[in-house]
Short mmCIF file of C-alpha atoms in Angstrom, two decimals:
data_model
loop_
_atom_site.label_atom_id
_atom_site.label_comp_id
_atom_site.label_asym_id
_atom_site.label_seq_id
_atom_site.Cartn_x
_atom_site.Cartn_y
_atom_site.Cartn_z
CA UNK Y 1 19.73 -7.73 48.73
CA UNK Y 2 18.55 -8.16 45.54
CA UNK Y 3 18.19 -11.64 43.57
CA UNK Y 4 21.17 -12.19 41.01
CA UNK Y 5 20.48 -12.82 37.47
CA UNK Y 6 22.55 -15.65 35.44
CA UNK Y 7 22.35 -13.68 32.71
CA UNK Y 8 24.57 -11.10 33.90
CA UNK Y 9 27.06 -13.40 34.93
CA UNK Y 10 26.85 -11.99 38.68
CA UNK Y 11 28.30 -8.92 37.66
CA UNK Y 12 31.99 -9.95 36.37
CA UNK Y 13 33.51 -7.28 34.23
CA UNK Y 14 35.83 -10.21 33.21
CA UNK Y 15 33.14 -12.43 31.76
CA UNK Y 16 31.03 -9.34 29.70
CA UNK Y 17 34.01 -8.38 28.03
CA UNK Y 18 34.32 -11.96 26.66
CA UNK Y 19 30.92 -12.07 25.30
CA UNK Y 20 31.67 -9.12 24.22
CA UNK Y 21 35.05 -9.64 21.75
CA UNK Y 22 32.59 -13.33 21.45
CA UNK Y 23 30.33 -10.86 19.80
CA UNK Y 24 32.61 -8.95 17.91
CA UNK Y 25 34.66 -12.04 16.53
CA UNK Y 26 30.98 -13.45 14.98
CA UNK Y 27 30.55 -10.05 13.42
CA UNK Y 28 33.79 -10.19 11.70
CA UNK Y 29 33.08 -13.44 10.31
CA UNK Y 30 29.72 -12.83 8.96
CA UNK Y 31 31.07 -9.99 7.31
CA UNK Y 32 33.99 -11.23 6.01
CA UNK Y 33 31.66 -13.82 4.60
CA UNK Y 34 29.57 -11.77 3.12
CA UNK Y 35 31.89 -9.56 1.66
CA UNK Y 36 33.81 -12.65 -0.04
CA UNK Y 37 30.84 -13.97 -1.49
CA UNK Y 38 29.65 -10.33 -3.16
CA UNK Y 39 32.93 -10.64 -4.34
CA UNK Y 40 32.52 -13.47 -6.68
CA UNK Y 41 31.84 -12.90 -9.95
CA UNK Y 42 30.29 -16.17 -11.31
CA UNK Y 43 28.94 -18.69 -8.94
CA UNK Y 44 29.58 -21.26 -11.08
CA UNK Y 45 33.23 -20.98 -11.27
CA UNK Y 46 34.68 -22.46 -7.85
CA UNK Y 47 38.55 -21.35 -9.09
CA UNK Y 48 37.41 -17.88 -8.83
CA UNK Y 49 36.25 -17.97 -5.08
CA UNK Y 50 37.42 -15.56 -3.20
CA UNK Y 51 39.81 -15.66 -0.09
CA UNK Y 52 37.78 -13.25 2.24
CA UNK Y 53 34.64 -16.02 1.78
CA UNK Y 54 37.24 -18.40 2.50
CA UNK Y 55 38.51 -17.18 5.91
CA UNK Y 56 34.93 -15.50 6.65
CA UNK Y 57 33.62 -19.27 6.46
CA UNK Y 58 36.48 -20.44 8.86
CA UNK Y 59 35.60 -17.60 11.25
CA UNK Y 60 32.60 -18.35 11.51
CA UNK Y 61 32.61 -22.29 11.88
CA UNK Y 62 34.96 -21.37 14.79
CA UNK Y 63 32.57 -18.81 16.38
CA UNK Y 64 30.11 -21.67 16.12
CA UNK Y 65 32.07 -23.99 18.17
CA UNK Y 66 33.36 -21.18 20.72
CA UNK Y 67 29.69 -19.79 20.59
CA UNK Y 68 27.42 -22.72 20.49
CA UNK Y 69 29.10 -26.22 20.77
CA UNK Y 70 31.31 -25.49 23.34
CA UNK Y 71 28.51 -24.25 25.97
CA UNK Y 72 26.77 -27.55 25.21
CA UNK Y 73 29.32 -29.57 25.70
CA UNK Y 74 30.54 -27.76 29.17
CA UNK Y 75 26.23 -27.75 30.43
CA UNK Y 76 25.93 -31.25 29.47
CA UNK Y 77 28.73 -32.28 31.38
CA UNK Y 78 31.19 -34.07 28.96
#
């Protein structure tokens, strides 16, 4: 039998499809980002910032708790 791997999660369908919407959800975010912020037109000017940066920030700060803080928190036992 051969040795399992962690990183494969022992072979759980369940648990790759998460990473991979995970995945998927960070792309969105950087994206959306990224599009909002070649949207605005003068740096400068925070009136004229523009929603997609907006939500592309807050989809992002959550991938970074679903992606990164919450795996911490759940390996260092709190």
């Amino acid at each position: 039998m051969g040795q399992k791997s962690g990183y494969t999660h022992g072979g759980s369908a369940g648990k790759n499809f998460a990473l991979l919407f995970r995945a998927v959800f960070n792309l969105i975010g950087v994206g959306l980002l990224g599009f909002g912020l070649s949207m605005w037109e003068n740096p400068g000017d925070f009136a004229s910032f523009p929603v997609p940066a907006i939500v592309g920030a807050a989809v992002c700060g959550i991938g970074l708790v679903i992606n990164l803080i919450g795996p911490f928190l759940h390996r260092s036992g709190r």
